[in-house]
mmCIF file of N, CA and C in Angstrom:
data_model
loop_
_atom_site.group_PDB
_atom_site.id
_atom_site.type_symbol
_atom_site.label_atom_id
_atom_site.label_comp_id
_atom_site.label_asym_id
_atom_site.label_seq_id
_atom_site.Cartn_x
_atom_site.Cartn_y
_atom_site.Cartn_z
ATOM 1 N N MET A 12 179.674 96.130 76.939
ATOM 2 C CA MET A 12 180.293 96.116 78.352
ATOM 3 C C MET A 12 180.665 94.354 78.357
ATOM 4 N N ASN A 13 182.250 94.211 78.244
ATOM 5 C CA ASN A 13 182.780 92.638 78.158
ATOM 6 C C ASN A 13 182.882 91.874 79.167
ATOM 7 N N LYS A 14 182.649 90.866 78.809
ATOM 8 C CA LYS A 14 182.837 89.598 79.940
ATOM 9 C C LYS A 14 183.756 89.584 80.634
ATOM 10 N N ILE A 15 185.100 89.691 80.565
ATOM 11 C CA ILE A 15 186.067 89.783 80.937
ATOM 12 C C ILE A 15 186.734 90.821 81.194
ATOM 13 N N ILE A 16 187.249 91.198 82.140
ATOM 14 C CA ILE A 16 188.229 92.541 82.599
ATOM 15 C C ILE A 16 189.110 92.363 83.011
ATOM 16 N N LYS A 17 190.182 93.971 83.049
ATOM 17 C CA LYS A 17 191.278 93.699 83.490
ATOM 18 C C LYS A 17 191.067 93.923 85.058
ATOM 19 N N GLY A 18 191.865 92.861 85.578
ATOM 20 C CA GLY A 18 191.936 92.602 86.799
ATOM 21 C C GLY A 18 190.880 91.705 87.715
ATOM 22 N N ASP A 19 190.622 90.837 86.551
ATOM 23 C CA ASP A 19 189.682 89.563 86.997
ATOM 24 C C ASP A 19 190.547 88.489 87.261
ATOM 25 N N LYS A 20 190.717 87.387 87.493
ATOM 26 C CA LYS A 20 190.889 86.387 88.228
ATOM 27 C C LYS A 20 190.671 85.318 87.023
ATOM 28 N N VAL A 21 191.051 84.770 86.199
ATOM 29 C CA VAL A 21 190.698 84.027 85.209
ATOM 30 C C VAL A 21 191.834 82.655 85.128
ATOM 31 N N VAL A 22 190.987 81.604 83.949
ATOM 32 C CA VAL A 22 191.690 80.036 83.636
ATOM 33 C C VAL A 22 191.816 79.965 82.548
ATOM 34 N N ILE A 23 193.025 79.356 82.402
ATOM 35 C CA ILE A 23 193.091 78.684 80.739
ATOM 36 C C ILE A 23 192.390 77.774 80.706
ATOM 37 N N ILE A 24 191.429 77.975 79.833
ATOM 38 C CA ILE A 24 191.296 76.001 79.244
ATOM 39 C C ILE A 24 191.421 75.240 78.048
ATOM 40 N N ALA A 25 192.546 76.004 77.137
ATOM 41 C CA ALA A 25 192.907 75.320 75.868
ATOM 42 C C ALA A 25 194.271 76.317 76.237
ATOM 43 N N GLY A 26 194.991 75.382 75.196
ATOM 44 C CA GLY A 26 196.463 75.401 74.878
ATOM 45 C C GLY A 26 197.785 74.633 75.774
ATOM 46 N N LYS A 27 199.022 75.166 75.718
ATOM 47 C CA LYS A 27 200.027 75.013 76.350
ATOM 48 C C LYS A 27 199.938 74.953 78.263
ATOM 49 N N ASP A 28 199.006 76.168 78.119
ATOM 50 C CA ASP A 28 199.421 76.693 79.888
ATOM 51 C C ASP A 28 198.130 76.076 80.252
ATOM 52 N N LYS A 29 197.288 74.988 79.364
ATOM 53 C CA LYS A 29 195.906 74.970 80.347
ATOM 54 C C LYS A 29 195.902 74.332 81.494
ATOM 55 N N GLY A 30 194.368 75.279 83.145
ATOM 56 C CA GLY A 30 194.845 75.057 83.806
ATOM 57 C C GLY A 30 195.383 75.533 84.720
ATOM 58 N N LYS A 31 196.476 76.766 83.957
ATOM 59 C CA LYS A 31 196.926 77.461 84.896
ATOM 60 C C LYS A 31 195.919 78.972 85.016
ATOM 61 N N GLN A 32 195.890 79.439 86.402
ATOM 62 C CA GLN A 32 195.167 80.242 86.561
ATOM 63 C C GLN A 32 196.306 81.907 86.619
ATOM 64 N N GLY A 33 195.453 82.744 87.009
ATOM 65 C CA GLY A 33 196.072 84.364 86.474
ATOM 66 C C GLY A 33 195.545 85.566 86.646
ATOM 67 N N GLN A 34 195.722 86.656 86.877
ATOM 68 C CA GLN A 34 195.425 87.813 86.717
ATOM 69 C C GLN A 34 195.457 88.211 85.406
ATOM 70 N N VAL A 35 194.116 88.984 85.218
ATOM 71 C CA VAL A 35 194.297 89.278 83.700
ATOM 72 C C VAL A 35 195.136 91.132 83.550
ATOM 73 N N VAL A 36 195.614 91.281 82.744
ATOM 74 C CA VAL A 36 196.954 92.571 82.972
ATOM 75 C C VAL A 36 196.516 93.370 81.873
ATOM 76 N N CYS A 37 196.019 93.157 80.794
ATOM 77 C CA CYS A 37 195.855 94.091 79.918
ATOM 78 C C CYS A 37 194.626 92.889 78.713
ATOM 79 N N ILE A 38 193.700 94.127 78.219
ATOM 80 C CA ILE A 38 193.271 93.401 77.468
ATOM 81 C C ILE A 38 192.915 94.592 75.704
ATOM 82 N N LEU A 39 194.367 93.756 74.693
ATOM 83 C CA LEU A 39 194.015 93.782 73.795
ATOM 84 C C LEU A 39 193.242 93.433 72.366
ATOM 85 N N GLY A 40 191.610 94.400 72.601
ATOM 86 C CA GLY A 40 191.207 93.911 71.145
ATOM 87 C C GLY A 40 190.545 92.424 71.812
ATOM 88 N N ASP A 41 190.732 91.723 70.684
ATOM 89 C CA ASP A 41 190.444 90.089 70.954
ATOM 90 C C ASP A 41 191.403 89.024 71.800
ATOM 91 N N LYS A 42 192.483 90.109 72.470
ATOM 92 C CA LYS A 42 193.642 89.113 72.891
ATOM 93 C C LYS A 42 193.536 89.273 74.488
ATOM 94 N N ILE A 43 194.330 88.643 75.324
ATOM 95 C CA ILE A 43 194.711 89.084 76.533
ATOM 96 C C ILE A 43 195.189 88.617 77.324
ATOM 97 N N VAL A 44 195.905 89.274 77.957
ATOM 98 C CA VAL A 44 197.421 89.227 78.765
ATOM 99 C C VAL A 44 197.090 88.780 80.193
ATOM 100 N N VAL A 45 197.720 87.831 80.334
ATOM 101 C CA VAL A 45 197.779 86.891 81.824
ATOM 102 C C VAL A 45 198.746 87.228 82.608
ATOM 103 N N GLU A 46 198.584 87.556 83.956
ATOM 104 C CA GLU A 46 199.504 87.568 84.656
ATOM 105 C C GLU A 46 200.798 85.883 84.855
ATOM 106 N N GLY A 47 201.642 85.743 84.645
ATOM 107 C CA GLY A 47 201.843 84.102 84.825
ATOM 108 C C GLY A 47 201.948 83.487 83.284
ATOM 109 N N VAL A 48 200.902 83.608 82.722
ATOM 110 C CA VAL A 48 200.962 82.609 81.840
ATOM 111 C C VAL A 48 201.272 83.051 80.371
ATOM 112 N N ASN A 49 201.633 82.230 79.220
ATOM 113 C CA ASN A 49 202.549 82.052 78.042
ATOM 114 C C ASN A 49 203.832 82.698 77.850
ATOM 115 N N VAL A 50 204.492 82.835 79.106
ATOM 116 C CA VAL A 50 205.746 83.221 78.937
ATOM 117 C C VAL A 50 206.527 82.858 78.438
ATOM 118 N N VAL A 51 207.051 83.870 77.446
ATOM 119 C CA VAL A 51 208.115 83.311 76.346
ATOM 120 C C VAL A 51 209.682 84.346 76.561
ATOM 121 N N LYS A 52 210.389 83.716 75.700
ATOM 122 C CA LYS A 52 211.437 83.995 76.189
ATOM 123 C C LYS A 52 212.050 85.378 74.952
ATOM 124 N N ARG A 53 212.469 86.206 74.634
ATOM 125 C CA ARG A 53 212.413 87.310 73.886
ATOM 126 C C ARG A 53 214.220 87.507 74.267
ATOM 127 N N HIS A 54 214.866 87.833 72.696
ATOM 128 C CA HIS A 54 216.285 88.335 72.808
ATOM 129 C C HIS A 54 215.989 89.350 72.638
ATOM 130 N N GLN A 55 216.841 91.007 73.312
ATOM 131 C CA GLN A 55 216.477 92.254 73.376
ATOM 132 C C GLN A 55 217.347 93.550 73.034
ATOM 133 N N LYS A 56 217.587 94.032 72.162
ATOM 134 C CA LYS A 56 218.518 94.403 71.718
ATOM 135 C C LYS A 56 218.786 96.339 73.016
ATOM 136 N N SER A 57 219.909 96.119 73.350
ATOM 137 C CA SER A 57 220.335 97.271 74.372
ATOM 138 C C SER A 57 219.522 98.970 73.622
ATOM 139 N N ASN A 58 219.295 99.651 74.526
ATOM 140 C CA ASN A 58 219.105 100.671 74.142
ATOM 141 C C ASN A 58 219.163 102.364 75.198
ATOM 142 N N PRO A 59 220.562 102.261 74.968
ATOM 143 C CA PRO A 59 221.182 103.584 76.399
ATOM 144 C C PRO A 59 220.509 104.768 76.108
ATOM 145 N N MET A 60 219.089 105.432 75.002
ATOM 146 C CA MET A 60 218.828 106.774 75.138
ATOM 147 C C MET A 60 217.598 106.382 75.694
ATOM 148 N N ARG A 61 216.885 105.068 76.394
ATOM 149 C CA ARG A 61 215.820 104.908 76.840
ATOM 150 C C ARG A 61 215.820 104.333 78.270
ATOM 151 N N GLY A 62 217.064 103.726 78.781
ATOM 152 C CA GLY A 62 217.469 103.152 79.765
ATOM 153 C C GLY A 62 217.149 101.983 79.768
ATOM 154 N N VAL A 63 216.913 100.820 78.569
ATOM 155 C CA VAL A 63 216.643 99.565 78.470
ATOM 156 C C VAL A 63 217.948 98.806 78.109
ATOM 157 N N GLU A 64 218.518 98.181 79.573
ATOM 158 C CA GLU A 64 219.514 96.902 78.774
ATOM 159 C C GLU A 64 219.000 95.761 78.013
ATOM 160 N N GLY A 65 220.198 95.107 77.404
ATOM 161 C CA GLY A 65 219.632 93.902 76.591
ATOM 162 C C GLY A 65 219.830 92.515 76.961
ATOM 163 N N GLY A 66 219.938 91.626 76.377
ATOM 164 C CA GLY A 66 220.218 90.846 76.892
ATOM 165 C C GLY A 66 218.353 89.456 76.706
ATOM 166 N N ILE A 67 218.774 88.189 77.005
ATOM 167 C CA ILE A 67 217.599 87.456 77.319
ATOM 168 C C ILE A 67 216.320 87.842 78.508
ATOM 169 N N ILE A 68 215.405 88.234 78.170
ATOM 170 C CA ILE A 68 214.162 88.733 78.769
ATOM 171 C C ILE A 68 212.925 87.728 78.743
ATOM 172 N N ALA A 69 212.610 87.545 80.199
ATOM 173 C CA ALA A 69 210.915 86.540 79.997
ATOM 174 C C ALA A 69 209.842 87.569 80.080
ATOM 175 N N LYS A 70 209.044 87.940 79.238
ATOM 176 C CA LYS A 70 208.170 88.441 79.160
ATOM 177 C C LYS A 70 206.374 87.767 78.194
ATOM 178 N N GLU A 71 205.278 88.334 78.630
ATOM 179 C CA GLU A 71 204.419 87.696 79.447
ATOM 180 C C GLU A 71 203.165 88.117 77.622
ATOM 181 N N MET A 72 202.880 86.857 76.780
ATOM 182 C CA MET A 72 202.490 87.545 75.251
ATOM 183 C C MET A 72 200.712 87.120 75.544
ATOM 184 N N PRO A 73 199.901 87.781 74.984
ATOM 185 C CA PRO A 73 198.458 87.869 74.675
ATOM 186 C C PRO A 73 198.520 86.470 74.491
ATOM 187 N N LEU A 74 196.867 85.893 74.912
ATOM 188 C CA LEU A 74 196.111 84.581 74.295
ATOM 189 C C LEU A 74 195.047 85.386 73.310
ATOM 190 N N ALA A 75 194.208 84.044 72.802
ATOM 191 C CA ALA A 75 193.107 84.450 72.368
ATOM 192 C C ALA A 75 191.750 84.428 73.461
ATOM 193 N N ILE A 76 191.226 85.515 73.492
ATOM 194 C CA ILE A 76 190.193 85.606 75.042
ATOM 195 C C ILE A 76 188.896 84.622 74.976
ATOM 196 N N SER A 77 189.114 83.762 73.890
ATOM 197 C CA SER A 77 188.388 82.603 73.719
ATOM 198 C C SER A 77 188.670 81.431 74.308
ATOM 199 N N ASN A 78 190.006 81.508 74.898
ATOM 200 C CA ASN A 78 190.728 80.304 75.678
ATOM 201 C C ASN A 78 190.839 80.693 76.905
ATOM 202 N N VAL A 79 189.996 81.605 77.820
ATOM 203 C CA VAL A 79 190.045 82.124 78.768
ATOM 204 C C VAL A 79 188.868 81.942 79.216
ATOM 205 N N ALA A 80 188.702 81.542 80.749
ATOM 206 C CA ALA A 80 187.445 81.926 81.407
ATOM 207 C C ALA A 80 187.751 81.939 82.657
ATOM 208 N N ILE A 81 186.786 82.955 83.332
ATOM 209 C CA ILE A 81 186.636 84.068 84.213
ATOM 210 C C ILE A 81 186.497 82.185 85.752
ATOM 211 N N LEU A 82 186.930 82.928 86.608
ATOM 212 C CA LEU A 82 186.827 81.749 88.174
ATOM 213 C C LEU A 82 185.936 82.050 89.117
ATOM 214 N N ASN A 83 185.306 81.041 89.203
ATOM 215 C CA ASN A 83 184.522 80.868 89.699
ATOM 216 C C ASN A 83 184.635 81.372 92.061
ATOM 217 N N PRO A 84 184.738 82.130 92.451
ATOM 218 C CA PRO A 84 185.363 82.039 93.521
ATOM 219 C C PRO A 84 185.030 80.807 94.613
ATOM 220 N N GLU A 85 183.710 80.799 94.702
ATOM 221 C CA GLU A 85 182.633 79.873 95.498
ATOM 222 C C GLU A 85 182.999 78.760 94.995
ATOM 223 N N THR A 86 182.991 78.589 93.887
ATOM 224 C CA THR A 86 183.250 76.938 92.926
ATOM 225 C C THR A 86 184.684 76.481 92.725
ATOM 226 N N ASN A 87 185.664 77.398 92.740
ATOM 227 C CA ASN A 87 186.949 77.625 92.493
ATOM 228 C C ASN A 87 186.889 76.912 91.378
ATOM 229 N N LYS A 88 186.179 77.310 90.181
ATOM 230 C CA LYS A 88 186.238 76.277 88.647
ATOM 231 C C LYS A 88 186.002 77.783 87.780
ATOM 232 N N ALA A 89 186.375 77.177 85.982
ATOM 233 C CA ALA A 89 186.418 78.394 85.524
ATOM 234 C C ALA A 89 184.547 78.198 85.322
ATOM 235 N N ASP A 90 183.860 79.141 84.328
ATOM 236 C CA ASP A 90 182.805 80.295 84.738
ATOM 237 C C ASP A 90 181.931 80.334 83.545
ATOM 238 N N ARG A 91 181.040 80.372 83.289
ATOM 239 C CA ARG A 91 180.800 80.991 81.940
ATOM 240 C C ARG A 91 179.679 82.899 82.595
ATOM 241 N N VAL A 92 180.148 83.587 81.907
ATOM 242 C CA VAL A 92 179.753 85.092 82.377
ATOM 243 C C VAL A 92 177.926 85.319 81.721
ATOM 244 N N GLY A 93 177.355 85.959 82.132
ATOM 245 C CA GLY A 93 176.449 86.977 81.379
ATOM 246 C C GLY A 93 176.002 88.040 82.037
ATOM 247 N N ILE A 94 175.354 88.858 81.117
ATOM 248 C CA ILE A 94 175.081 90.058 81.840
ATOM 249 C C ILE A 94 173.204 90.899 81.969
ATOM 250 N N LYS A 95 173.513 91.086 82.333
ATOM 251 C CA LYS A 95 172.434 91.511 82.863
ATOM 252 C C LYS A 95 171.796 92.399 83.512
ATOM 253 N N LEU A 96 170.515 93.443 83.694
ATOM 254 C CA LEU A 96 170.298 94.793 83.241
ATOM 255 C C LEU A 96 169.698 94.799 85.217
ATOM 256 N N ILE A 97 169.922 95.451 86.065
ATOM 257 C CA ILE A 97 169.650 95.454 87.381
ATOM 258 C C ILE A 97 168.454 96.859 87.233
ATOM 259 N N GLU A 98 168.163 97.170 87.469
ATOM 260 C CA GLU A 98 166.853 99.015 87.861
ATOM 261 C C GLU A 98 167.219 99.206 89.278
ATOM 262 N N ASN A 99 167.949 100.230 89.714
ATOM 263 C CA ASN A 99 167.848 100.781 91.224
ATOM 264 C C ASN A 99 167.799 102.607 91.513
ATOM 265 N N GLU A 100 166.893 102.486 92.063
ATOM 266 C CA GLU A 100 165.839 103.933 91.880
ATOM 267 C C GLU A 100 165.956 104.613 90.389
ATOM 268 N N GLY A 101 165.565 104.335 89.580
ATOM 269 C CA GLY A 101 164.940 104.502 88.833
ATOM 270 C C GLY A 101 166.548 104.897 87.680
ATOM 271 N N LYS A 102 167.625 104.168 87.379
ATOM 272 C CA LYS A 102 168.566 104.548 87.135
ATOM 273 C C LYS A 102 168.740 102.513 86.872
ATOM 274 N N VAL A 103 168.778 102.526 85.789
ATOM 275 C CA VAL A 103 169.089 101.270 85.340
ATOM 276 C C VAL A 103 170.869 100.884 84.771
ATOM 277 N N LYS A 104 171.435 99.837 85.196
ATOM 278 C CA LYS A 104 173.256 98.944 85.910
ATOM 279 C C LYS A 104 173.310 97.891 85.079
ATOM 280 N N ARG A 105 174.009 98.182 84.074
ATOM 281 C CA ARG A 105 174.613 96.430 83.599
ATOM 282 C C ARG A 105 175.289 95.949 84.498
ATOM 283 N N VAL A 106 175.771 94.656 84.998
ATOM 284 C CA VAL A 106 176.119 94.080 86.169
ATOM 285 C C VAL A 106 176.748 92.606 84.735
ATOM 286 N N ARG A 107 177.621 92.174 85.659
ATOM 287 C CA ARG A 107 178.090 90.576 85.411
ATOM 288 C C ARG A 107 177.893 89.874 86.269
ATOM 289 N N PHE A 108 177.588 88.434 85.188
ATOM 290 C CA PHE A 108 177.210 87.338 86.716
ATOM 291 C C PHE A 108 177.263 86.208 86.377
ATOM 292 N N PHE A 109 177.813 85.070 87.285
ATOM 293 C CA PHE A 109 178.154 83.689 86.670
ATOM 294 C C PHE A 109 176.845 83.162 86.651
ATOM 295 N N LYS A 110 176.985 82.224 85.226
ATOM 296 C CA LYS A 110 175.903 81.405 84.481
ATOM 297 C C LYS A 110 175.839 80.420 85.557
ATOM 298 N N SER A 111 176.594 79.941 86.034
ATOM 299 C CA SER A 111 176.216 78.739 87.272
ATOM 300 C C SER A 111 175.414 78.654 88.255
ATOM 301 N N ASN A 112 175.531 80.230 89.088
ATOM 302 C CA ASN A 112 175.030 79.905 90.225
ATOM 303 C C ASN A 112 174.318 81.680 90.302
ATOM 304 N N GLY A 113 174.184 82.189 89.356
ATOM 305 C CA GLY A 113 173.531 83.687 89.278
ATOM 306 C C GLY A 113 173.879 84.498 90.214
ATOM 307 N N SER A 114 175.325 84.733 90.969
ATOM 308 C CA SER A 114 176.048 85.078 91.175
ATOM 309 C C SER A 114 176.689 86.355 90.700
ATOM 310 N N ILE A 115 176.749 87.362 91.849
ATOM 311 C CA ILE A 115 176.940 88.991 91.048
ATOM 312 C C ILE A 115 178.347 89.124 90.727
ATOM 313 N N ILE A 116 179.351 88.914 90.024
ATOM 314 C CA ILE A 116 180.454 89.444 89.760
ATOM 315 C C ILE A 116 181.435 90.885 90.304
ATOM 316 N N GLY A 117 182.193 90.718 91.503
ATOM 317 C CA GLY A 117 182.685 92.099 91.928
ATOM 318 C C GLY A 117 181.757 92.629 93.122
ATOM 319 N N ALA A 118 180.254 92.037 92.832
ATOM 320 C CA ALA A 118 179.981 92.432 94.014
ATOM 321 C C ALA A 118 179.933 91.681 95.779
#
C-alpha cells in the first residue's frame, strides 16, 4: 500500500513550487503528478491524424514523491503518513493514518 495515492490533497515541501497545494493526478513509480503544480510550457507539433493541434502548451510535469507531503485537513498542514493493521470481523485490513493525531485517512 502506498502512503500517497491518486486523489489525495498534498502540499509541496521542496522545490520551486514549495508551499503550493494540489490534488494528485497520477503516480508514476517514484514520481508524482500534482494538479496545477510544476507547470511547464512545451512546443508541440501538430498531428492531424490524431487531431492534436500544434503550438505552445502548458502541462504538468512529474515531481519526486519525496518532495510532497499529504495535507491533514484538521490542522491544514503537511503531515506524515503511517500504515497500521485493523482487524474487523476476522478480516485484517491495512489503513493509512496521520502520524500527528492518529486519525485514519479517508474515513
